[in-house]
Short mmCIF file of C-alpha atoms and ligand atoms in Angstrom, two decimals:
data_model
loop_
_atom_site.label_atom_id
_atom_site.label_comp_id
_atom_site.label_asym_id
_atom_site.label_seq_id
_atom_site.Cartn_x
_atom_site.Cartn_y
_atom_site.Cartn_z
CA UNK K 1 29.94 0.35 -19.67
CA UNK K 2 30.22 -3.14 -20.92
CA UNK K 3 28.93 -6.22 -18.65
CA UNK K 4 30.92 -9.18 -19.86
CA UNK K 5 29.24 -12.15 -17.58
CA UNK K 6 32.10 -14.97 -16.42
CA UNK K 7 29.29 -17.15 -14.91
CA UNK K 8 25.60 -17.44 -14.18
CA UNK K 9 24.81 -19.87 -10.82
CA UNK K 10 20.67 -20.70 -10.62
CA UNK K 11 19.85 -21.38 -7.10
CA UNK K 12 16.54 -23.31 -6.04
CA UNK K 13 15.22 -21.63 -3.05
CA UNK K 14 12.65 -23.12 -0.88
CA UNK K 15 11.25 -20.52 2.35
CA UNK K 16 8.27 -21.47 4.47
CA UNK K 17 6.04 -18.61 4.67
CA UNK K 18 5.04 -16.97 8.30
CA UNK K 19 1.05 -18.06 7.19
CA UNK K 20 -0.46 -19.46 4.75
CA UNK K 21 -1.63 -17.13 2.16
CA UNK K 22 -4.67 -17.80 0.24
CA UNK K 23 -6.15 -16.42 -2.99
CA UNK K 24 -9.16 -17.21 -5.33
CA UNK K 25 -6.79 -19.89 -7.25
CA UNK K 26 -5.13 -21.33 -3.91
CA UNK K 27 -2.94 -21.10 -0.87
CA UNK K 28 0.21 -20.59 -0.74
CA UNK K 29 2.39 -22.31 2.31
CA UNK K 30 5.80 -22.98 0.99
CA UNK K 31 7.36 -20.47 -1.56
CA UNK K 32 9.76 -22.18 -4.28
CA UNK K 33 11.64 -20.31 -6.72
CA UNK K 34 14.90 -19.37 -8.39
CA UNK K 35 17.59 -17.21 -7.61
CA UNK K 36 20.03 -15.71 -10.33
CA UNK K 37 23.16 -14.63 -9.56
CA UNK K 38 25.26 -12.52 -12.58
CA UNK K 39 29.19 -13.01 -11.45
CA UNK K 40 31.34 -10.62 -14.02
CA UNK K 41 35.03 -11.10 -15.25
CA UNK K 42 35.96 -9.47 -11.98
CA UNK K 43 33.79 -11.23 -9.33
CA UNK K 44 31.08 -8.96 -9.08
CA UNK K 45 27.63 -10.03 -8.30
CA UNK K 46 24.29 -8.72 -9.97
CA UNK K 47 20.75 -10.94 -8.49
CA UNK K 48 17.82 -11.56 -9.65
CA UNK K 49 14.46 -13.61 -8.44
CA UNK K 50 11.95 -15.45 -10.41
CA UNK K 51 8.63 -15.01 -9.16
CA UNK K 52 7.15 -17.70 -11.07
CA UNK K 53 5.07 -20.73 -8.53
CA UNK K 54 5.51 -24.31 -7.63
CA UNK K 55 1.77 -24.76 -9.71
CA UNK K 56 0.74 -22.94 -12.76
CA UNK K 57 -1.89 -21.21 -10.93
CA UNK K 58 -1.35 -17.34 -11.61
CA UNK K 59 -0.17 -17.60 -14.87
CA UNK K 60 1.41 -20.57 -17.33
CA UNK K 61 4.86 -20.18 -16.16
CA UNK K 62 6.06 -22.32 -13.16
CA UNK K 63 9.46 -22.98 -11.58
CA UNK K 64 10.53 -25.90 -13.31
CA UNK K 65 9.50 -24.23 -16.86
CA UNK K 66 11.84 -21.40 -15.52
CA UNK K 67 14.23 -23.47 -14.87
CA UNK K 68 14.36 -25.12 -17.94
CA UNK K 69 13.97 -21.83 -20.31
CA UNK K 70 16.71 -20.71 -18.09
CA UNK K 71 19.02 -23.46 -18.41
CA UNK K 72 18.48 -24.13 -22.12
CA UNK K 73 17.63 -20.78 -23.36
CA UNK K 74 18.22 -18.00 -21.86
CA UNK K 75 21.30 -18.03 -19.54
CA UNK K 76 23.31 -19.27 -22.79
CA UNK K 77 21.64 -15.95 -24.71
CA UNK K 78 22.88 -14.01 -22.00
CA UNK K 79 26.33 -15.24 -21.79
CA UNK K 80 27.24 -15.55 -25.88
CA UNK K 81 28.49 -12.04 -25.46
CA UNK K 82 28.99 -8.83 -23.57
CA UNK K 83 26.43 -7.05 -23.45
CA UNK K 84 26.70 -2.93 -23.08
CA UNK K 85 23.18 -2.12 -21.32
CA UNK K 86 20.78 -4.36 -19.76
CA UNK K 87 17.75 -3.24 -21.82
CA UNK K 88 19.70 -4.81 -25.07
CA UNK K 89 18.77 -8.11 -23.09
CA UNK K 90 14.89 -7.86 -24.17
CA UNK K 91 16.08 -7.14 -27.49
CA UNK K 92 18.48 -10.63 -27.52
CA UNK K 93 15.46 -12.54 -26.00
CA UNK K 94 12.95 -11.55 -27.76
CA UNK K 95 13.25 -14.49 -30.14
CA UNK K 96 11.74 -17.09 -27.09
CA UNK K 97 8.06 -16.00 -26.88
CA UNK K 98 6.78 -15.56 -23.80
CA UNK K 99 8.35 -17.02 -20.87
CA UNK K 100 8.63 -13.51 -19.08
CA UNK K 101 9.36 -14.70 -15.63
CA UNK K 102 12.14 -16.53 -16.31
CA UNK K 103 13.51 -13.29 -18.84
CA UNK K 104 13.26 -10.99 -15.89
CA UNK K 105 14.68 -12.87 -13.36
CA UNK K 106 18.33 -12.99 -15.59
CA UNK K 107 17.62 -9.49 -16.55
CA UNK K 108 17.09 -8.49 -12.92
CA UNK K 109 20.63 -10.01 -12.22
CA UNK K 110 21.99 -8.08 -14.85
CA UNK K 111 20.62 -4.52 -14.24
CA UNK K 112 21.82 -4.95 -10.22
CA UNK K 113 25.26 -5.67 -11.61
CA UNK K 114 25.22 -2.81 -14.42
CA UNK K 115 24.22 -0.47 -11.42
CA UNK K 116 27.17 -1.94 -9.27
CA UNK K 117 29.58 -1.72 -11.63
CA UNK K 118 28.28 2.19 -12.80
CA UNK K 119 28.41 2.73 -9.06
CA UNK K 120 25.12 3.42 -8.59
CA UNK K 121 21.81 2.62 -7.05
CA UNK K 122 19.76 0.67 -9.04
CA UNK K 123 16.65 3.21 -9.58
CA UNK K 124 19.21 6.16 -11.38
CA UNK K 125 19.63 4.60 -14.44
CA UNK K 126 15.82 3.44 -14.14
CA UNK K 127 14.86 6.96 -13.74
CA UNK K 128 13.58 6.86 -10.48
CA UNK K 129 13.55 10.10 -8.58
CA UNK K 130 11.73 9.24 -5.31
CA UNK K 131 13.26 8.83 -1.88
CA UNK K 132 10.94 7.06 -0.47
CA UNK K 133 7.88 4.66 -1.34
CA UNK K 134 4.67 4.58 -0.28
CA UNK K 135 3.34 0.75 0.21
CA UNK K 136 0.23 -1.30 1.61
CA UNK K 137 -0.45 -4.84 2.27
CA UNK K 138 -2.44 -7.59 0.07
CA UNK K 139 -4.35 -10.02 2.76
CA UNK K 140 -5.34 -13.40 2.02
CA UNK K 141 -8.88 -15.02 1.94
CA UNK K 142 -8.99 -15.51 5.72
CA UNK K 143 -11.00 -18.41 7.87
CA UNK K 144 -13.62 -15.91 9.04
CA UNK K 145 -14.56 -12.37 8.79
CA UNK K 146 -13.50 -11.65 12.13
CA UNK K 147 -9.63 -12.94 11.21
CA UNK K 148 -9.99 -10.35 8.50
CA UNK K 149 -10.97 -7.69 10.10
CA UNK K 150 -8.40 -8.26 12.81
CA UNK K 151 -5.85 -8.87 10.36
CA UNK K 152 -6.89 -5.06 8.54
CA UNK K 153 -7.09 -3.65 12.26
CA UNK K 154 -3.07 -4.77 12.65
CA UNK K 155 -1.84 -3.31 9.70
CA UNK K 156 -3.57 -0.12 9.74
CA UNK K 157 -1.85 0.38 13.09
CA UNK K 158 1.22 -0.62 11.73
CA UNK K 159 0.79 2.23 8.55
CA UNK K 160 0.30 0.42 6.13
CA UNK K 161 -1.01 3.23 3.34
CA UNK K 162 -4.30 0.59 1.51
CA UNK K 163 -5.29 -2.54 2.34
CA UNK K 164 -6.49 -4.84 -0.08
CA UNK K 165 -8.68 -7.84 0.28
CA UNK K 166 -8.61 -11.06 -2.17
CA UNK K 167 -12.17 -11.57 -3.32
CA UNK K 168 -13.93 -14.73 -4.91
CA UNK K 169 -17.58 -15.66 -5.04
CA UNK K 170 -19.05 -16.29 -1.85
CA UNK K 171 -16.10 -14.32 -0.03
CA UNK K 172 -17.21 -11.17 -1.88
CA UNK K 173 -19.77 -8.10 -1.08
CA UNK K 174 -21.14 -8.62 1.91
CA UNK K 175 -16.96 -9.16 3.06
CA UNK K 176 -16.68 -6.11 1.53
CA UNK K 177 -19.57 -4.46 3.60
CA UNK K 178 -18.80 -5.60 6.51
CA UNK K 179 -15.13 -3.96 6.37
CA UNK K 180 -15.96 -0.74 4.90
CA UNK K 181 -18.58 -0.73 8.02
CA UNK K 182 -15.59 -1.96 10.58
CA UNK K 183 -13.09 0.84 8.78
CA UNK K 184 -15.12 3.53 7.14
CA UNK K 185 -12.19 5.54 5.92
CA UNK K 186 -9.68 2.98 4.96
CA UNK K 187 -8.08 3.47 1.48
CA UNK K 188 -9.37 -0.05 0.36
CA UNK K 189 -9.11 -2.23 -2.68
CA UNK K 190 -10.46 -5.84 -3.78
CA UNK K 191 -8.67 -8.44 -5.93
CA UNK K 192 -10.30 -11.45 -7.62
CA UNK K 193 -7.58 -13.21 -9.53
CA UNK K 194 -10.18 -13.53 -12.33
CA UNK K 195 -12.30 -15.12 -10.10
CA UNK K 196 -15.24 -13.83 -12.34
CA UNK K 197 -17.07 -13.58 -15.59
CA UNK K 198 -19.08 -10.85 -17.58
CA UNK K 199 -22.13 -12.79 -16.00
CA UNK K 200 -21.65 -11.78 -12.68
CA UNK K 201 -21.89 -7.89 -13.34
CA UNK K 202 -24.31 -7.38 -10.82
CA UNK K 203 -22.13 -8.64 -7.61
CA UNK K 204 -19.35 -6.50 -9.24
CA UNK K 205 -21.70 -3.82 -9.34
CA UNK K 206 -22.62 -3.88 -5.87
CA UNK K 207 -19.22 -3.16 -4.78
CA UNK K 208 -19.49 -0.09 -6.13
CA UNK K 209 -21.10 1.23 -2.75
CA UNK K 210 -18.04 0.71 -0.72
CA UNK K 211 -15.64 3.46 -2.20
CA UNK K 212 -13.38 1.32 -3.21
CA UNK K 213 -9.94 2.16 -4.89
CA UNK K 214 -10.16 -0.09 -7.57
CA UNK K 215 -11.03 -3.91 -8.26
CA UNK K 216 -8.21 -5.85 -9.69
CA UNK K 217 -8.12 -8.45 -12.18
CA UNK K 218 -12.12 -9.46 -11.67
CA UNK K 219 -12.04 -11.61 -14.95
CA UNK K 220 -10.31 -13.90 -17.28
CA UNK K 221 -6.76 -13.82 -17.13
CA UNK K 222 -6.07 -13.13 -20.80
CA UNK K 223 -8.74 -10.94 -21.28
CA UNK K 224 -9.53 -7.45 -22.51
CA UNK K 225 -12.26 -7.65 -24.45
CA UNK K 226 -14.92 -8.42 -21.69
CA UNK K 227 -13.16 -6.06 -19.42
CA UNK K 228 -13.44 -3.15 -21.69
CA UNK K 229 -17.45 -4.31 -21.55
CA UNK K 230 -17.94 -4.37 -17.65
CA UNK K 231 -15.65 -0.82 -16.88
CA UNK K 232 -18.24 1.14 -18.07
CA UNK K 233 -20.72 -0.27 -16.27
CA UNK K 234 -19.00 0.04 -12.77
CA UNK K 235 -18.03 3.61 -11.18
CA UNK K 236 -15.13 1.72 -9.36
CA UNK K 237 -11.92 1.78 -11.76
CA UNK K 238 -10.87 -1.76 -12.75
CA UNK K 239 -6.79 -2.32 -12.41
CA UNK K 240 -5.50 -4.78 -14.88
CA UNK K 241 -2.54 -7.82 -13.25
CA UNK K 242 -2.97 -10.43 -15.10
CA UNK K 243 -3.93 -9.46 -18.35
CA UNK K 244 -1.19 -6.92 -18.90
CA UNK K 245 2.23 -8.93 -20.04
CA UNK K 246 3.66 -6.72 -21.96
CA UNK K 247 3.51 -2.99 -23.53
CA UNK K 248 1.80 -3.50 -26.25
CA UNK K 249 -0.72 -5.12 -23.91
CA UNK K 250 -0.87 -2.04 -22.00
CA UNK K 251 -1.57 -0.11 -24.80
CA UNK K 252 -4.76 -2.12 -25.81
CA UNK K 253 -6.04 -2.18 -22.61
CA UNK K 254 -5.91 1.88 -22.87
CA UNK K 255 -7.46 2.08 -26.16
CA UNK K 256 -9.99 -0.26 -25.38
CA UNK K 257 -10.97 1.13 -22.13
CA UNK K 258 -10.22 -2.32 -20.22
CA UNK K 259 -9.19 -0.44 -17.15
CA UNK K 260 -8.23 2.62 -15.42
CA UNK K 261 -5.55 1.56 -13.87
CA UNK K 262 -2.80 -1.17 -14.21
CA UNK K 263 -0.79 -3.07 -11.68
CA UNK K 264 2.87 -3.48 -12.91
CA UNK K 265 5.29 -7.00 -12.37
CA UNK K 266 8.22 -6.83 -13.01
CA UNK K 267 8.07 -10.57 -13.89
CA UNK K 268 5.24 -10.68 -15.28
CA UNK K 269 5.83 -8.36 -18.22
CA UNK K 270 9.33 -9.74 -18.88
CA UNK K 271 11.54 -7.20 -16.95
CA UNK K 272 12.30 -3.93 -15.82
CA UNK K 273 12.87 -2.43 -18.88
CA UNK K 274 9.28 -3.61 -20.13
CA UNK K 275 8.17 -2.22 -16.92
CA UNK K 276 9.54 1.16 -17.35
CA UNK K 277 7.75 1.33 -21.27
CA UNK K 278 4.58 0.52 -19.70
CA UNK K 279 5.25 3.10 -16.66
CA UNK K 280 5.61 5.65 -19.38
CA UNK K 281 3.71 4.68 -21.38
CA UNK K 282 0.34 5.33 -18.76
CA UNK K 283 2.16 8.32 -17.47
CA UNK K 284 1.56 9.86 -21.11
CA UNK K 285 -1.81 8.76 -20.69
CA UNK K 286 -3.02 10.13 -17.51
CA UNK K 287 -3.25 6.90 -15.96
CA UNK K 288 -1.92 5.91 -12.62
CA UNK K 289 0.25 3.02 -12.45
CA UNK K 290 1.49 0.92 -8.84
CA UNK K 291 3.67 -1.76 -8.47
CA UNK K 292 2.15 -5.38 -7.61
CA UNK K 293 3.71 -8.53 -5.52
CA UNK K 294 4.37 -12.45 -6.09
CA UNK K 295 5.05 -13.16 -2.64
CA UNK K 296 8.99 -12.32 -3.13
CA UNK K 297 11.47 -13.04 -0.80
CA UNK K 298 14.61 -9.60 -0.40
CA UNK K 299 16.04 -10.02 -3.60
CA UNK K 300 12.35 -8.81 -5.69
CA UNK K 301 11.45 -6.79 -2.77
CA UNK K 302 14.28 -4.61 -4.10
CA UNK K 303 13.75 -4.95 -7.62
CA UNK K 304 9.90 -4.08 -6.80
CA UNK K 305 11.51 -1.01 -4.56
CA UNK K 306 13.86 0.76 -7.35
CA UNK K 307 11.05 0.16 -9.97
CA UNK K 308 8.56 2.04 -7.81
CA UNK K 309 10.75 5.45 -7.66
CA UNK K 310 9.30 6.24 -11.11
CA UNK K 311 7.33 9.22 -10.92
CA UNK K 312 4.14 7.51 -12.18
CA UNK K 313 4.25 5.10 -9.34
CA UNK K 314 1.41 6.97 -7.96
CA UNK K 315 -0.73 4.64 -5.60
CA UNK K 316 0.73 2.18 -2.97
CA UNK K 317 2.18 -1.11 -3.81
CA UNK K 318 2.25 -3.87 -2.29
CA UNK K 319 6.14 -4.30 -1.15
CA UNK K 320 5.40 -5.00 2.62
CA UNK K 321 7.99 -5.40 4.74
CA UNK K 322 10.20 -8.63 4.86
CA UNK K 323 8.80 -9.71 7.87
CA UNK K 324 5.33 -9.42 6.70
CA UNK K 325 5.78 -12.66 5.18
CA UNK K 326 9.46 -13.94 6.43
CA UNK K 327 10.62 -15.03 9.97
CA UNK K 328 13.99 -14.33 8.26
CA UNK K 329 14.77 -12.73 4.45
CA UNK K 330 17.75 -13.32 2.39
CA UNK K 331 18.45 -9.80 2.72
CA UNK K 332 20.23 -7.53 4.89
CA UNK K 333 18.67 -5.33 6.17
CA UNK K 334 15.32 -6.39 5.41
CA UNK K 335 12.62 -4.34 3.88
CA UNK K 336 11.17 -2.33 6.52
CA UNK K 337 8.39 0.13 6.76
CA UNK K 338 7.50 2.57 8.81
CA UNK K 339 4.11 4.63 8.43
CA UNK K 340 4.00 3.04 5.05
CA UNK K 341 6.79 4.05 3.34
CA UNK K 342 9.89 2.37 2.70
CA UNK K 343 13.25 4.52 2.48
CA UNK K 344 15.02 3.82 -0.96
CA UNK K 345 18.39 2.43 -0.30
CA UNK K 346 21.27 4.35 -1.94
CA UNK K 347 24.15 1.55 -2.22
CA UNK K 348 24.96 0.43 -5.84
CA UNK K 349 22.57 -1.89 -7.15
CA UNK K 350 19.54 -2.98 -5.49
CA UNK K 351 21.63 -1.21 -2.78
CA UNK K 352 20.91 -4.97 -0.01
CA UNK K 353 23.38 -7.05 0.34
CA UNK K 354 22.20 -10.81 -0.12
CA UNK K 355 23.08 -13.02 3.36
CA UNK K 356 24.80 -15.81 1.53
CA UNK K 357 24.54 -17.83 4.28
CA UNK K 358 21.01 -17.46 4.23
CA UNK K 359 20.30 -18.09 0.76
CA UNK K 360 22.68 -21.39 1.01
CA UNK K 361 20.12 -22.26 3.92
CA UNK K 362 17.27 -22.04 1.80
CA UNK K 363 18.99 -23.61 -1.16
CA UNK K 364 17.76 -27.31 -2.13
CA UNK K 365 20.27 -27.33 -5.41
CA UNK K 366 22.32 -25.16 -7.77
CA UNK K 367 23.92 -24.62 -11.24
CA UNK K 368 26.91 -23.24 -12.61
CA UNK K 369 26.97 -22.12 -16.00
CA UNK K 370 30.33 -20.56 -17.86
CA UNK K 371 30.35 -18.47 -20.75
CA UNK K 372 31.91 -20.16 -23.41
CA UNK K 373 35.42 -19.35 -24.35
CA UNK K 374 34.40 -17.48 -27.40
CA UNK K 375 32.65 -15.12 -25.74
O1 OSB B 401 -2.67 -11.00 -7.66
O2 OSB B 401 -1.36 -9.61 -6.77
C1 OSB B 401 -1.73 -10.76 -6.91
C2 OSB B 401 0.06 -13.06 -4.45
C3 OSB B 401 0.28 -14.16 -5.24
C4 OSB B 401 -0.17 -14.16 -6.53
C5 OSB B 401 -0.84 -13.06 -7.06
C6 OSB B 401 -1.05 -11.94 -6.26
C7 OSB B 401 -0.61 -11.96 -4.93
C8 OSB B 401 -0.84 -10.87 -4.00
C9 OSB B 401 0.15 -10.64 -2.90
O3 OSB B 401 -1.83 -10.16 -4.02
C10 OSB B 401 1.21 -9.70 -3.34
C11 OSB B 401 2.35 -9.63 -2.37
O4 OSB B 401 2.14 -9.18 -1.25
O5 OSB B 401 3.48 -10.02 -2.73
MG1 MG B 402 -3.44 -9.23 -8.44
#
């Protein structure tokens, strides 16, 4: 099934969120990014969201540097000429390095309009087999303690299947302790956004007490090397974000021994094709794999949601519900859980529809671009 592309509209979202949301590199209290909508030669529409930040904060990429590899790279890539399956788009980029935000975003609008136009539900032709999802909640660095443990209290009652806590020096083991004392049983995880060096071993180490799932991304954000040092010296596995952009990344971190387990983004490794190689790639290796968030409003929920129906997609992500960070999504329905788990939608492509009226709320400014008549 060929996709030949007519045009490609970018969209410039801005959404408040409900609270602010804070993490070892800063809070987050306004979410900016870009929308990609695929139309085809007969007015079909595949989306796509960039999860890239106002502020190069998480990684290099931001939304203007999105915008612009968009603009000047990428959307006229995609557009030069059909194209017969979405994973030949990786191939086509793959001369701009990096950038992988901005690549999965477009790629995201043109798997959800391959899947619409085979007639099917996004996760088939990803391989997904599940029916429903298992997910749990990632809460900010909080004021006190006591908003924390409130905070955990609510969304354990909700269902929510793992909390996890942002960690950073100071807001660290004795945070930790004072959970695990509040919640004895909680499945429970810790994420420091590199918040750490090899140095600080001996805090890391002390979390080991608390039975905790895993600690994500404790040190540099490009690194493997020191992380391969420090996961033999803690019994708690280490998960990998940050570091792991691509397959070939993922493979390194295995045969290093950088981690035990890796969080996949779609965005960050440069698409869900990349995401599925990597997904396979630890399933081969005995290594359990869950899918991570940026914060995204509907239309990544549901990229986040079809990806996550891969077998391998063994612990809970952390696709909460819409509302868990919108008063309203650009969605309909919204994302919803119930006991934890989210019920995989069935309609053709990410199987939501978009609320155009919503997104053109939201919107702050837009561009058309046309294939060119050659094409
Ligand atoms: O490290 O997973 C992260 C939010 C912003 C940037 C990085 C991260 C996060 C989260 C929240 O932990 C994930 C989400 O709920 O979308
Ligand atoms: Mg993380």
């Amino acid at each position: 099934m060929t996709i030949e592309m007519e045009y490609v509209i970018l969209r410039h979202l801005q959404m408040e969120l409900k609270a602010p949301f804070t993490t070892s590199f800063g809070t987050f209290q306004t979410k900016e990014f870009i929308l990609v909508e695929a139309v085809d030669r007969d007015g079909v529409s595949g989306w796509g969201e960039s999860v890239a930040f106002s502020a190069p904060w998480y990684s290099e990429e931001t939304v203007k540097t999105n915008w612009h590899m968009l603009e000047e790279f990428l959307v006229p890539l995609a557009l030069a000429e059909p194209i017969n399956h979405p994973s030949e788009l990786s191939k086509r980029f793959a001369a701009i390095r990096q950038n992988h935000m901005a690549k999965a975003a477009l790629e995201g609008a043109v798997w959800d309009l391959y899947a619409k136009r085979s007639g099917v539900p996004l996760h088939q032709p990803l391989g997904g087999m599940k029916k429903e999802i298992e997910v749990g909640v990632s809460i900010g660095i909080q004021p006190t303690v006591d908003d924390l443990l409130r905070a955990i209290e609510r969304y354990v009652a909700q269902g929510y299947r793992r909390i996890k806590v942002k960690i950073k020096p100071g807001w660290d083991v004795d945070v930790i302790r004072e959970v695990r004392h509040a919640f004895p049983d909680v499945p429970l995880m810790a994420d420091a956004n590199s918040a750490y060096t090899l140095a600080d071993r001996e805090r890391l180490k002390a979390l080991d007490e608390f039975g905790l799932m895993m600690i994500e991304q404790p040190l540099a954000a490009d690194d493997l090397v020191d992380h391969a040092r420090l996961q033999p010296l803690l019994e708690t596995p280490i998960c990998l974000d940050e570091s792991i952009r691509s397959y070939d990344d993922a493979r390194k971190a295995l045969d290093l021994g950088s981690c035990r387990i890796i969080n996949i983004k779609i965005g960050r490794v440069g698409g869900l094709w990349e995401a599925k190689r990597i997904h396979d790639l630890c399933a081969e290796c005995g290594v359990p794999v869950w899918c991570g968030g940026m914060l995204e409003a509907g239309v990544g929920r549901a990229h986040n949601i079809a990806i996550t129906t891969l077998e391998n997609f063994t612990l809970p992500g952390d696709t909460a519900a819409s509302s868990y960070y919108w008063e309203r999504d650009i969605i309909v329905p919204e994302v919803e859980v119930h006991r934890g788990l989210i019920r995989v939608p069935d309609a053709p492509g990410i199987g939501y529809e978009v609320d155009r009226r919503q997104v053109e709320r939201y919107t702050q400014f837009a561009k058309v671009f046309h294939r060119p008549p050659t094409a």
